[in-house]
Amino acid sequence: MRQITLRQLRAVLAVNRLGKINLAARELGLTPSAVTLQIQQAEAELESALFDRTRDGFRATTAGLAVIAAAQAIDARLNQLADELIGVRESGRGILRFGAVSTAKYFAPALAAAFMAEFPGIEVRLRIGNRAAIVTDLAERNVDVALMGRPPWQVAVQSFLIGEHPLVIIAAPGHPLTADRHISKRRIAGETFLVREHGSGTRSSLELFFADVPGRTDRLGPEFGSNESIKQAVMAGLGVAFISAHTIATEVELGRLVILDVTDTPVRRQWFTVNLLDRSSSPAMAAFGDFVSRRGAEFLPAVARA
C-alpha cells in the first residue's frame, strides 16, 4: 500500500470515469501505454484486479470501487489543502466548488455572484444538475457544498437551512380551473401532469403529494428534461405541472402562468446548503457558510398566487 502513487490513483479515477484507456490518457496528458502501466502497477501493488475489461470498456470490480472511493477522498483532501494553504498565505482567498440542483438555477448564480462580490478573493465554480447528479457530486467530493431542497439520505451530511421552498401547481391562464378555488387533490389528479425526469427532487415531491391517490403515481405523465421545457409546455396548454414557485416568478408576474388554488398547496419544503459530515471546513467553505446564514434568504424569489 505504501508504494501506491498519486499518479496511479489519478489514472484509476480517470479510467473509472471515462471507461476507456485512450480517453483517460487524453485527459491526463499521457500516452495510453503509460496509463495502462499505471493501472497494472496499482493492481500489482494492491494484489487485486481493479477493473474488468469488457467490450464496452473498463468496469470497476469490488476492489476497484473501494480504491476509487479512497482515491476520491484523497484527491478532495489535496484540493482542500491547496485552498487552506492559499487561505493561510492570503486571508480571504480560495476556491469554492458549489453544486446546485437545477430548480435552484434561478437564484443560485445571483447568490454566488453576491458571495464573490463580498469575498473577491474566493473563486466560485458553480455546477448545476438534477438532484441525483448533485448528490453524486457531493458523495464523490466533486463539490464542496451543495444547494438543494432536502438533505440527501444516501450520504452523511450536515445541513443548514436557507429559507422556505414552496411547490405549487401551475396552468396556462386559459385553463378551466384557473377560476376555481379549493380544488381537491382528487380533482387535480385527473389533469395531465408534465413532469421532470427520474432523479429530480420535484418529481419525488409530486409522488409524495399523490401518494394517497390510488394509482396516480403509476404513470405520472409526460417527462421533460428541464423546468424551462415544462413551463413552455404548460403555457402552450399541454397540461399542468407541479413545480417550484421559485422557478416561475417572472412568468406569473407577466401573466403567462397561473398558480392554481389546490388544496394542500403550496407544499412547503425548505432550501438547504449541505456538505459532507466527515469533511473539515476550508476557509472558502467557512466564508460561504457565514454568507448564506446572513444573506441566503434574500435571493429566494417571491411569488404570490395570481
PDB file of C-alpha atoms in Angstrom:
ATOM      1  CA  MET A   1       0.000   0.000   0.000  1.00  0.00           C
ATOM      2  CA  ARG A   2       2.808   2.427   0.762  1.00  0.00           C
ATOM      3  CA  GLN A   3       4.137   2.143  -2.778  1.00  0.00           C
ATOM      4  CA  ILE A   4       0.883   3.321  -4.399  1.00  0.00           C
ATOM      5  CA  THR A   5       1.303   6.733  -6.028  1.00  0.00           C
ATOM      6  CA  LEU A   6      -0.957   9.693  -6.680  1.00  0.00           C
ATOM      7  CA  ARG A   7      -0.352   9.251 -10.402  1.00  0.00           C
ATOM      8  CA  GLN A   8      -1.661   5.701 -10.212  1.00  0.00           C
ATOM      9  CA  LEU A   9      -4.722   6.748  -8.223  1.00  0.00           C
ATOM     10  CA  ARG A  10      -5.496   9.547 -10.684  1.00  0.00           C
ATOM     11  CA  ALA A  11      -5.193   7.080 -13.538  1.00  0.00           C
ATOM     12  CA  VAL A  12      -7.655   4.781 -11.732  1.00  0.00           C
ATOM     13  CA  LEU A  13     -10.104   7.673 -11.297  1.00  0.00           C
ATOM     14  CA  ALA A  14      -9.832   8.745 -14.933  1.00  0.00           C
ATOM     15  CA  VAL A  15     -10.318   5.214 -16.283  1.00  0.00           C
ATOM     16  CA  ASN A  16     -13.289   4.661 -13.998  1.00  0.00           C
ATOM     17  CA  ARG A  17     -14.927   7.936 -15.028  1.00  0.00           C
ATOM     18  CA  LEU A  18     -14.311   7.630 -18.779  1.00  0.00           C
ATOM     19  CA  GLY A  19     -14.343   3.848 -19.198  1.00  0.00           C
ATOM     20  CA  LYS A  20     -11.529   3.707 -21.754  1.00  0.00           C
ATOM     21  CA  ILE A  21      -7.750   3.916 -21.587  1.00  0.00           C
ATOM     22  CA  ASN A  22      -7.380   6.248 -24.569  1.00  0.00           C
ATOM     23  CA  LEU A  23      -9.895   8.751 -23.167  1.00  0.00           C
ATOM     24  CA  ALA A  24      -8.215   8.667 -19.762  1.00  0.00           C
ATOM     25  CA  ALA A  25      -4.829   9.172 -21.406  1.00  0.00           C
ATOM     26  CA  ARG A  26      -6.089  12.210 -23.310  1.00  0.00           C
ATOM     27  CA  GLU A  27      -7.497  13.754 -20.125  1.00  0.00           C
ATOM     28  CA  LEU A  28      -4.293  13.086 -18.158  1.00  0.00           C
ATOM     29  CA  GLY A  29      -1.971  14.222 -20.945  1.00  0.00           C
ATOM     30  CA  LEU A  30      -0.284  10.803 -21.126  1.00  0.00           C
ATOM     31  CA  THR A  31       0.074   8.021 -23.667  1.00  0.00           C
ATOM     32  CA  PRO A  32      -2.358   5.067 -23.472  1.00  0.00           C
ATOM     33  CA  SER A  33       0.556   2.745 -22.692  1.00  0.00           C
ATOM     34  CA  ALA A  34       1.580   4.945 -19.733  1.00  0.00           C
ATOM     35  CA  VAL A  35      -1.953   4.835 -18.310  1.00  0.00           C
ATOM     36  CA  THR A  36      -2.123   1.056 -18.845  1.00  0.00           C
ATOM     37  CA  LEU A  37       1.179   0.684 -16.980  1.00  0.00           C
ATOM     38  CA  GLN A  38      -0.065   2.788 -14.050  1.00  0.00           C
ATOM     39  CA  ILE A  39      -3.198   0.656 -13.738  1.00  0.00           C
ATOM     40  CA  GLN A  40      -1.148  -2.539 -13.898  1.00  0.00           C
ATOM     41  CA  GLN A  41       1.297  -1.254 -11.283  1.00  0.00           C
ATOM     42  CA  ALA A  42      -1.569  -0.250  -8.972  1.00  0.00           C
ATOM     43  CA  GLU A  43      -3.167  -3.692  -9.345  1.00  0.00           C
ATOM     44  CA  ALA A  44       0.169  -5.400  -8.633  1.00  0.00           C
ATOM     45  CA  GLU A  45       0.786  -3.255  -5.564  1.00  0.00           C
ATOM     46  CA  LEU A  46      -2.725  -3.837  -4.227  1.00  0.00           C
ATOM     47  CA  GLU A  47      -2.767  -7.512  -5.279  1.00  0.00           C
ATOM     48  CA  SER A  48      -6.254  -7.064  -6.691  1.00  0.00           C
ATOM     49  CA  ALA A  49      -7.833  -6.563 -10.088  1.00  0.00           C
ATOM     50  CA  LEU A  50      -9.329  -3.068 -10.097  1.00  0.00           C
ATOM     51  CA  PHE A  51     -11.226  -3.336 -13.392  1.00  0.00           C
ATOM     52  CA  ASP A  52     -12.979  -5.899 -15.510  1.00  0.00           C
ATOM     53  CA  ARG A  53     -12.015  -5.437 -19.158  1.00  0.00           C
ATOM     54  CA  THR A  54     -15.268  -5.652 -21.132  1.00  0.00           C
ATOM     55  CA  ARG A  55     -16.212  -4.978 -24.733  1.00  0.00           C
ATOM     56  CA  ASP A  56     -17.903  -1.781 -23.577  1.00  0.00           C
ATOM     57  CA  GLY A  57     -14.882  -0.553 -21.630  1.00  0.00           C
ATOM     58  CA  PHE A  58     -13.412  -0.828 -18.156  1.00  0.00           C
ATOM     59  CA  ARG A  59     -15.794  -1.600 -15.274  1.00  0.00           C
ATOM     60  CA  ALA A  60     -14.635  -1.324 -11.656  1.00  0.00           C
ATOM     61  CA  THR A  61     -14.500  -4.517  -9.608  1.00  0.00           C
ATOM     62  CA  THR A  62     -15.497  -4.627  -5.936  1.00  0.00           C
ATOM     63  CA  ALA A  63     -11.863  -3.981  -5.006  1.00  0.00           C
ATOM     64  CA  GLY A  64     -11.746  -1.230  -7.615  1.00  0.00           C
ATOM     65  CA  LEU A  65     -14.747   0.529  -6.106  1.00  0.00           C
ATOM     66  CA  ALA A  66     -13.051   0.572  -2.707  1.00  0.00           C
ATOM     67  CA  VAL A  67      -9.871   2.023  -4.212  1.00  0.00           C
ATOM     68  CA  ILE A  68     -11.868   4.599  -6.204  1.00  0.00           C
ATOM     69  CA  ALA A  69     -13.669   5.787  -3.047  1.00  0.00           C
ATOM     70  CA  ALA A  70     -10.325   6.201  -1.259  1.00  0.00           C
ATOM     71  CA  ALA A  71      -8.788   7.959  -4.278  1.00  0.00           C
ATOM     72  CA  GLN A  72     -11.699  10.406  -4.435  1.00  0.00           C
ATOM     73  CA  ALA A  73     -11.283  11.214  -0.749  1.00  0.00           C
ATOM     74  CA  ILE A  74      -7.525  11.715  -1.172  1.00  0.00           C
ATOM     75  CA  ASP A  75      -7.973  13.924  -4.226  1.00  0.00           C
ATOM     76  CA  ALA A  76     -10.618  16.029  -2.473  1.00  0.00           C
ATOM     77  CA  ARG A  77      -8.421  16.411   0.610  1.00  0.00           C
ATOM     78  CA  LEU A  78      -5.476  17.561  -1.510  1.00  0.00           C
ATOM     79  CA  ASN A  79      -7.696  20.123  -3.245  1.00  0.00           C
ATOM     80  CA  GLN A  80      -8.894  21.321   0.132  1.00  0.00           C
ATOM     81  CA  LEU A  81      -5.310  21.506   1.396  1.00  0.00           C
ATOM     82  CA  ALA A  82      -4.399  23.749  -1.529  1.00  0.00           C
ATOM     83  CA  ASP A  83      -7.327  26.016  -0.646  1.00  0.00           C
ATOM     84  CA  GLU A  84      -6.330  26.054   3.024  1.00  0.00           C
ATOM     85  CA  LEU A  85      -2.739  26.999   2.150  1.00  0.00           C
ATOM     86  CA  ILE A  86      -3.992  29.845  -0.004  1.00  0.00           C
ATOM     87  CA  GLY A  87      -6.111  30.949   2.936  1.00  0.00           C
ATOM     88  CA  VAL A  88      -3.085  30.832   5.238  1.00  0.00           C
ATOM     89  CA  ARG A  89      -0.948  32.833   2.812  1.00  0.00           C
ATOM     90  CA  GLU A  90      -3.604  35.287   1.726  1.00  0.00           C
ATOM     91  CA  SER A  91      -6.565  35.794   4.011  1.00  0.00           C
ATOM     92  CA  GLY A  92      -9.903  35.706   2.225  1.00  0.00           C
ATOM     93  CA  ARG A  93      -8.704  33.774  -0.823  1.00  0.00           C
ATOM     94  CA  GLY A  94      -9.527  30.311  -2.138  1.00  0.00           C
ATOM     95  CA  ILE A  95     -11.820  28.242  -4.348  1.00  0.00           C
ATOM     96  CA  LEU A  96     -15.354  27.057  -3.604  1.00  0.00           C
ATOM     97  CA  ARG A  97     -16.886  24.279  -5.702  1.00  0.00           C
ATOM     98  CA  PHE A  98     -20.591  24.935  -5.394  1.00  0.00           C
ATOM     99  CA  GLY A  99     -23.230  22.480  -6.645  1.00  0.00           C
ATOM    100  CA  ALA A 100     -26.895  23.392  -7.091  1.00  0.00           C
ATOM    101  CA  VAL A 101     -29.914  21.366  -8.166  1.00  0.00           C
ATOM    102  CA  SER A 102     -31.436  22.564 -11.435  1.00  0.00           C
ATOM    103  CA  THR A 103     -34.505  24.035  -9.716  1.00  0.00           C
ATOM    104  CA  ALA A 104     -32.159  26.422  -7.878  1.00  0.00           C
ATOM    105  CA  LYS A 105     -30.550  27.736 -11.073  1.00  0.00           C
ATOM    106  CA  TYR A 106     -32.965  30.686 -10.991  1.00  0.00           C
ATOM    107  CA  PHE A 107     -31.259  32.155  -7.932  1.00  0.00           C
ATOM    108  CA  ALA A 108     -28.041  30.192  -7.262  1.00  0.00           C
ATOM    109  CA  PRO A 109     -25.967  32.259  -9.771  1.00  0.00           C
ATOM    110  CA  ALA A 110     -27.110  35.519  -8.125  1.00  0.00           C
ATOM    111  CA  LEU A 111     -26.228  34.094  -4.711  1.00  0.00           C
ATOM    112  CA  ALA A 112     -22.793  33.026  -5.995  1.00  0.00           C
ATOM    113  CA  ALA A 113     -22.192  36.431  -7.603  1.00  0.00           C
ATOM    114  CA  ALA A 114     -23.090  38.284  -4.404  1.00  0.00           C
ATOM    115  CA  PHE A 115     -20.795  36.000  -2.421  1.00  0.00           C
ATOM    116  CA  MET A 116     -17.883  36.690  -4.781  1.00  0.00           C
ATOM    117  CA  ALA A 117     -18.585  40.417  -4.586  1.00  0.00           C
ATOM    118  CA  GLU A 118     -18.317  40.255  -0.794  1.00  0.00           C
ATOM    119  CA  PHE A 119     -15.294  37.914  -0.924  1.00  0.00           C
ATOM    120  CA  PRO A 120     -13.491  38.926  -4.143  1.00  0.00           C
ATOM    121  CA  GLY A 121     -10.546  36.661  -3.405  1.00  0.00           C
ATOM    122  CA  ILE A 122     -12.674  33.496  -3.495  1.00  0.00           C
ATOM    123  CA  GLU A 123     -13.435  31.917  -6.862  1.00  0.00           C
ATOM    124  CA  VAL A 124     -16.763  30.074  -7.110  1.00  0.00           C
ATOM    125  CA  ARG A 125     -17.025  27.155  -9.543  1.00  0.00           C
ATOM    126  CA  LEU A 126     -20.753  26.523  -9.973  1.00  0.00           C
ATOM    127  CA  ARG A 127     -22.111  23.157 -11.110  1.00  0.00           C
ATOM    128  CA  ILE A 128     -25.830  22.692 -11.834  1.00  0.00           C
ATOM    129  CA  GLY A 129     -27.588  19.351 -12.328  1.00  0.00           C
ATOM    130  CA  ASN A 130     -30.609  17.383 -11.243  1.00  0.00           C
ATOM    131  CA  ARG A 131     -30.790  16.169  -7.659  1.00  0.00           C
ATOM    132  CA  ALA A 132     -29.322  12.722  -8.356  1.00  0.00           C
ATOM    133  CA  ALA A 133     -26.303  14.230 -10.155  1.00  0.00           C
ATOM    134  CA  ILE A 134     -25.617  16.768  -7.400  1.00  0.00           C
ATOM    135  CA  VAL A 135     -25.902  14.123  -4.663  1.00  0.00           C
ATOM    136  CA  THR A 136     -23.382  12.017  -6.615  1.00  0.00           C
ATOM    137  CA  ASP A 137     -21.054  15.019  -6.981  1.00  0.00           C
ATOM    138  CA  LEU A 138     -21.295  15.602  -3.243  1.00  0.00           C
ATOM    139  CA  ALA A 139     -20.631  11.939  -2.385  1.00  0.00           C
ATOM    140  CA  GLU A 140     -17.677  11.790  -4.786  1.00  0.00           C
ATOM    141  CA  ARG A 141     -16.330  15.079  -3.393  1.00  0.00           C
ATOM    142  CA  ASN A 142     -16.600  16.878  -6.717  1.00  0.00           C
ATOM    143  CA  VAL A 143     -18.318  19.769  -4.939  1.00  0.00           C
ATOM    144  CA  ASP A 144     -17.576  21.287  -1.527  1.00  0.00           C
ATOM    145  CA  VAL A 145     -21.104  22.408  -0.740  1.00  0.00           C
ATOM    146  CA  ALA A 146     -24.458  21.822  -2.439  1.00  0.00           C
ATOM    147  CA  LEU A 147     -27.757  23.683  -2.562  1.00  0.00           C
ATOM    148  CA  MET A 148     -30.889  21.500  -2.664  1.00  0.00           C
ATOM    149  CA  GLY A 149     -34.439  21.134  -1.450  1.00  0.00           C
ATOM    150  CA  ARG A 150     -33.800  18.496   1.190  1.00  0.00           C
ATOM    151  CA  PRO A 151     -30.654  16.859   2.576  1.00  0.00           C
ATOM    152  CA  PRO A 152     -29.787  13.524   0.926  1.00  0.00           C
ATOM    153  CA  TRP A 153     -30.136  10.269   2.831  1.00  0.00           C
ATOM    154  CA  GLN A 154     -27.544   8.440   0.726  1.00  0.00           C
ATOM    155  CA  VAL A 155     -24.547  10.136   2.386  1.00  0.00           C
ATOM    156  CA  ALA A 156     -23.858  11.548   5.838  1.00  0.00           C
ATOM    157  CA  VAL A 157     -24.101  15.341   5.629  1.00  0.00           C
ATOM    158  CA  GLN A 158     -24.589  18.388   7.769  1.00  0.00           C
ATOM    159  CA  SER A 159     -27.222  20.806   6.511  1.00  0.00           C
ATOM    160  CA  PHE A 160     -28.004  24.480   7.007  1.00  0.00           C
ATOM    161  CA  LEU A 161     -31.426  25.995   6.358  1.00  0.00           C
ATOM    162  CA  ILE A 162     -31.622  28.924   3.926  1.00  0.00           C
ATOM    163  CA  GLY A 163     -35.352  29.524   3.653  1.00  0.00           C
ATOM    164  CA  GLU A 164     -38.730  28.274   2.515  1.00  0.00           C
ATOM    165  CA  HIS A 165     -39.158  26.416  -0.785  1.00  0.00           C
ATOM    166  CA  PRO A 166     -42.827  26.352  -1.867  1.00  0.00           C
ATOM    167  CA  LEU A 167     -44.008  23.918  -4.555  1.00  0.00           C
ATOM    168  CA  VAL A 168     -47.155  24.820  -6.498  1.00  0.00           C
ATOM    169  CA  ILE A 169     -49.342  23.592  -9.343  1.00  0.00           C
ATOM    170  CA  ILE A 170     -49.392  25.817 -12.418  1.00  0.00           C
ATOM    171  CA  ALA A 171     -51.516  26.091 -15.541  1.00  0.00           C
ATOM    172  CA  ALA A 172     -51.901  28.328 -18.586  1.00  0.00           C
ATOM    173  CA  PRO A 173     -54.059  31.433 -17.983  1.00  0.00           C
ATOM    174  CA  GLY A 174     -56.874  29.973 -20.108  1.00  0.00           C
ATOM    175  CA  HIS A 175     -57.115  26.680 -18.220  1.00  0.00           C
ATOM    176  CA  PRO A 176     -60.682  25.883 -16.973  1.00  0.00           C
ATOM    177  CA  LEU A 177     -59.508  25.513 -13.367  1.00  0.00           C
ATOM    178  CA  THR A 178     -57.915  28.962 -13.053  1.00  0.00           C
ATOM    179  CA  ALA A 179     -61.166  30.477 -11.719  1.00  0.00           C
ATOM    180  CA  ASP A 180     -61.826  27.648  -9.240  1.00  0.00           C
ATOM    181  CA  ARG A 181     -60.956  27.796  -5.565  1.00  0.00           C
ATOM    182  CA  HIS A 182     -60.026  24.986  -3.169  1.00  0.00           C
ATOM    183  CA  ILE A 183     -59.539  22.442  -5.964  1.00  0.00           C
ATOM    184  CA  SER A 184     -59.420  18.981  -4.387  1.00  0.00           C
ATOM    185  CA  LYS A 185     -56.416  16.723  -4.762  1.00  0.00           C
ATOM    186  CA  ARG A 186     -58.535  14.074  -6.482  1.00  0.00           C
ATOM    187  CA  ARG A 187     -59.869  16.658  -8.938  1.00  0.00           C
ATOM    188  CA  ILE A 188     -56.424  17.928  -9.896  1.00  0.00           C
ATOM    189  CA  ALA A 189     -55.179  14.317 -10.128  1.00  0.00           C
ATOM    190  CA  GLY A 190     -57.400  13.957 -13.191  1.00  0.00           C
ATOM    191  CA  GLU A 191     -55.350  16.529 -15.106  1.00  0.00           C
ATOM    192  CA  THR A 192     -52.415  15.736 -17.391  1.00  0.00           C
ATOM    193  CA  PHE A 193     -49.240  16.491 -15.435  1.00  0.00           C
ATOM    194  CA  LEU A 194     -45.989  17.403 -17.165  1.00  0.00           C
ATOM    195  CA  VAL A 195     -43.169  16.045 -15.006  1.00  0.00           C
ATOM    196  CA  ARG A 196     -39.393  16.060 -14.632  1.00  0.00           C
ATOM    197  CA  GLU A 197     -37.228  13.021 -15.241  1.00  0.00           C
ATOM    198  CA  HIS A 198     -36.415  10.353 -12.640  1.00  0.00           C
ATOM    199  CA  GLY A 199     -33.831  11.679 -10.191  1.00  0.00           C
ATOM    200  CA  SER A 200     -35.481  15.083  -9.944  1.00  0.00           C
ATOM    201  CA  GLY A 201     -36.374  16.326  -6.477  1.00  0.00           C
ATOM    202  CA  THR A 202     -39.551  17.984  -7.782  1.00  0.00           C
ATOM    203  CA  ARG A 203     -40.730  14.681  -9.247  1.00  0.00           C
ATOM    204  CA  SER A 204     -40.147  12.947  -5.908  1.00  0.00           C
ATOM    205  CA  SER A 205     -42.195  15.634  -4.165  1.00  0.00           C
ATOM    206  CA  LEU A 206     -45.064  15.159  -6.652  1.00  0.00           C
ATOM    207  CA  GLU A 207     -45.024  11.411  -5.994  1.00  0.00           C
ATOM    208  CA  LEU A 208     -45.344  12.126  -2.268  1.00  0.00           C
ATOM    209  CA  PHE A 209     -48.149  14.616  -2.919  1.00  0.00           C
ATOM    210  CA  PHE A 210     -50.179  11.994  -4.824  1.00  0.00           C
ATOM    211  CA  ALA A 211     -49.240   9.069  -2.555  1.00  0.00           C
ATOM    212  CA  ASP A 212     -52.773   8.890  -1.110  1.00  0.00           C
ATOM    213  CA  VAL A 213     -54.482   8.964  -4.530  1.00  0.00           C
ATOM    214  CA  PRO A 214     -54.726   5.293  -5.633  1.00  0.00           C
ATOM    215  CA  GLY A 215     -52.875   4.557  -8.869  1.00  0.00           C
ATOM    216  CA  ARG A 216     -51.927   8.172  -9.609  1.00  0.00           C
ATOM    217  CA  THR A 217     -48.200   7.659  -9.216  1.00  0.00           C
ATOM    218  CA  ASP A 218     -48.112   4.644 -11.545  1.00  0.00           C
ATOM    219  CA  ARG A 219     -47.975   6.917 -14.599  1.00  0.00           C
ATOM    220  CA  LEU A 220     -47.316  10.484 -13.576  1.00  0.00           C
ATOM    221  CA  GLY A 221     -47.310  11.972 -17.064  1.00  0.00           C
ATOM    222  CA  PRO A 222     -45.048  13.039 -19.964  1.00  0.00           C
ATOM    223  CA  GLU A 223     -41.449  13.613 -18.904  1.00  0.00           C
ATOM    224  CA  PHE A 224     -39.385  16.724 -19.634  1.00  0.00           C
ATOM    225  CA  GLY A 225     -35.693  17.282 -19.038  1.00  0.00           C
ATOM    226  CA  SER A 226     -35.868  20.811 -17.630  1.00  0.00           C
ATOM    227  CA  ASN A 227     -38.136  23.266 -15.853  1.00  0.00           C
ATOM    228  CA  GLU A 228     -37.912  25.588 -18.862  1.00  0.00           C
ATOM    229  CA  SER A 229     -39.383  22.996 -21.223  1.00  0.00           C
ATOM    230  CA  ILE A 230     -42.138  22.227 -18.702  1.00  0.00           C
ATOM    231  CA  LYS A 231     -43.048  25.909 -18.392  1.00  0.00           C
ATOM    232  CA  GLN A 232     -43.207  26.320 -22.167  1.00  0.00           C
ATOM    233  CA  ALA A 233     -45.401  23.208 -22.488  1.00  0.00           C
ATOM    234  CA  VAL A 234     -47.777  24.421 -19.759  1.00  0.00           C
ATOM    235  CA  MET A 235     -48.046  27.829 -21.440  1.00  0.00           C
ATOM    236  CA  ALA A 236     -48.883  26.011 -24.683  1.00  0.00           C
ATOM    237  CA  GLY A 237     -51.777  24.266 -22.942  1.00  0.00           C
ATOM    238  CA  LEU A 238     -50.348  20.729 -22.935  1.00  0.00           C
ATOM    239  CA  GLY A 239     -51.117  20.164 -19.265  1.00  0.00           C
ATOM    240  CA  VAL A 240     -50.432  21.359 -15.729  1.00  0.00           C
ATOM    241  CA  ALA A 241     -47.272  20.992 -13.670  1.00  0.00           C
ATOM    242  CA  PHE A 242     -46.094  20.689 -10.086  1.00  0.00           C
ATOM    243  CA  ILE A 243     -43.106  22.993  -9.839  1.00  0.00           C
ATOM    244  CA  SER A 244     -41.013  25.140  -7.544  1.00  0.00           C
ATOM    245  CA  ALA A 245     -42.546  28.566  -7.092  1.00  0.00           C
ATOM    246  CA  HIS A 246     -39.031  29.957  -7.320  1.00  0.00           C
ATOM    247  CA  THR A 247     -38.785  28.910 -10.985  1.00  0.00           C
ATOM    248  CA  ILE A 248     -41.914  30.759 -12.175  1.00  0.00           C
ATOM    249  CA  ALA A 249     -41.758  34.199 -10.541  1.00  0.00           C
ATOM    250  CA  THR A 250     -41.272  36.038 -13.836  1.00  0.00           C
ATOM    251  CA  GLU A 251     -43.938  34.122 -15.761  1.00  0.00           C
ATOM    252  CA  VAL A 252     -46.548  34.639 -13.015  1.00  0.00           C
ATOM    253  CA  GLU A 253     -45.744  38.344 -12.827  1.00  0.00           C
ATOM    254  CA  LEU A 254     -46.164  38.659 -16.611  1.00  0.00           C
ATOM    255  CA  GLY A 255     -49.427  36.703 -16.568  1.00  0.00           C
ATOM    256  CA  ARG A 256     -48.083  33.861 -18.697  1.00  0.00           C
ATOM    257  CA  LEU A 257     -48.660  31.248 -15.975  1.00  0.00           C
ATOM    258  CA  VAL A 258     -51.204  30.934 -13.171  1.00  0.00           C
ATOM    259  CA  ILE A 259     -50.816  29.204  -9.817  1.00  0.00           C
ATOM    260  CA  LEU A 260     -53.887  27.031  -9.237  1.00  0.00           C
ATOM    261  CA  ASP A 261     -55.667  27.131  -5.871  1.00  0.00           C
ATOM    262  CA  VAL A 262     -55.298  23.454  -4.995  1.00  0.00           C
ATOM    263  CA  THR A 263     -55.995  22.131  -1.514  1.00  0.00           C
ATOM    264  CA  ASP A 264     -52.804  21.304   0.461  1.00  0.00           C
ATOM    265  CA  THR A 265     -50.684  23.555  -1.755  1.00  0.00           C
ATOM    266  CA  PRO A 266     -48.284  25.155  -1.763  1.00  0.00           C
ATOM    267  CA  VAL A 267     -46.332  22.181  -0.492  1.00  0.00           C
ATOM    268  CA  ARG A 268     -43.825  23.834   1.782  1.00  0.00           C
ATOM    269  CA  ARG A 269     -40.315  22.475   1.677  1.00  0.00           C
ATOM    270  CA  GLN A 270     -37.057  24.212   2.553  1.00  0.00           C
ATOM    271  CA  TRP A 271     -33.819  25.107   0.809  1.00  0.00           C
ATOM    272  CA  PHE A 272     -30.612  23.840   2.411  1.00  0.00           C
ATOM    273  CA  THR A 273     -26.916  24.014   1.839  1.00  0.00           C
ATOM    274  CA  VAL A 274     -25.237  20.697   2.633  1.00  0.00           C
ATOM    275  CA  ASN A 275     -21.708  19.376   2.885  1.00  0.00           C
ATOM    276  CA  LEU A 276     -20.217  16.028   3.837  1.00  0.00           C
ATOM    277  CA  LEU A 277     -20.205  15.384   7.570  1.00  0.00           C
ATOM    278  CA  ASP A 278     -16.677  13.946   7.566  1.00  0.00           C
ATOM    279  CA  ARG A 279     -15.182  16.884   5.689  1.00  0.00           C
ATOM    280  CA  SER A 280     -13.347  19.624   7.518  1.00  0.00           C
ATOM    281  CA  SER A 281     -14.304  23.141   6.505  1.00  0.00           C
ATOM    282  CA  SER A 282     -11.934  25.091   4.269  1.00  0.00           C
ATOM    283  CA  PRO A 283     -11.632  28.889   4.607  1.00  0.00           C
ATOM    284  CA  ALA A 284     -13.771  29.293   1.475  1.00  0.00           C
ATOM    285  CA  MET A 285     -16.453  26.945   2.857  1.00  0.00           C
ATOM    286  CA  ALA A 286     -16.461  28.772   6.194  1.00  0.00           C
ATOM    287  CA  ALA A 287     -16.851  32.136   4.449  1.00  0.00           C
ATOM    288  CA  PHE A 288     -19.690  30.782   2.312  1.00  0.00           C
ATOM    289  CA  GLY A 289     -21.466  29.294   5.330  1.00  0.00           C
ATOM    290  CA  ASP A 290     -21.307  32.639   7.111  1.00  0.00           C
ATOM    291  CA  PHE A 291     -22.558  34.459   3.990  1.00  0.00           C
ATOM    292  CA  VAL A 292     -25.514  32.116   3.463  1.00  0.00           C
ATOM    293  CA  SER A 293     -26.562  32.322   7.114  1.00  0.00           C
ATOM    294  CA  ARG A 294     -26.644  36.122   6.862  1.00  0.00           C
ATOM    295  CA  ARG A 295     -27.958  36.724   3.359  1.00  0.00           C
ATOM    296  CA  GLY A 296     -29.070  33.466   1.751  1.00  0.00           C
ATOM    297  CA  ALA A 297     -32.827  34.019   2.127  1.00  0.00           C
ATOM    298  CA  GLU A 298     -32.766  37.361   0.310  1.00  0.00           C
ATOM    299  CA  PHE A 299     -32.013  35.616  -3.002  1.00  0.00           C
ATOM    300  CA  LEU A 300     -35.140  33.454  -2.934  1.00  0.00           C
ATOM    301  CA  PRO A 301     -37.702  34.842  -5.435  1.00  0.00           C
ATOM    302  CA  ALA A 302     -41.034  35.983  -4.008  1.00  0.00           C
ATOM    303  CA  VAL A 303     -44.111  34.545  -5.729  1.00  0.00           C
ATOM    304  CA  ALA A 304     -47.763  35.299  -4.992  1.00  0.00           C
ATOM    305  CA  ARG A 305     -50.744  33.395  -6.361  1.00  0.00           C
ATOM    306  CA  ALA A 306     -52.101  35.266  -9.400  1.00  0.00           C
TER     307      ALA A 306
END
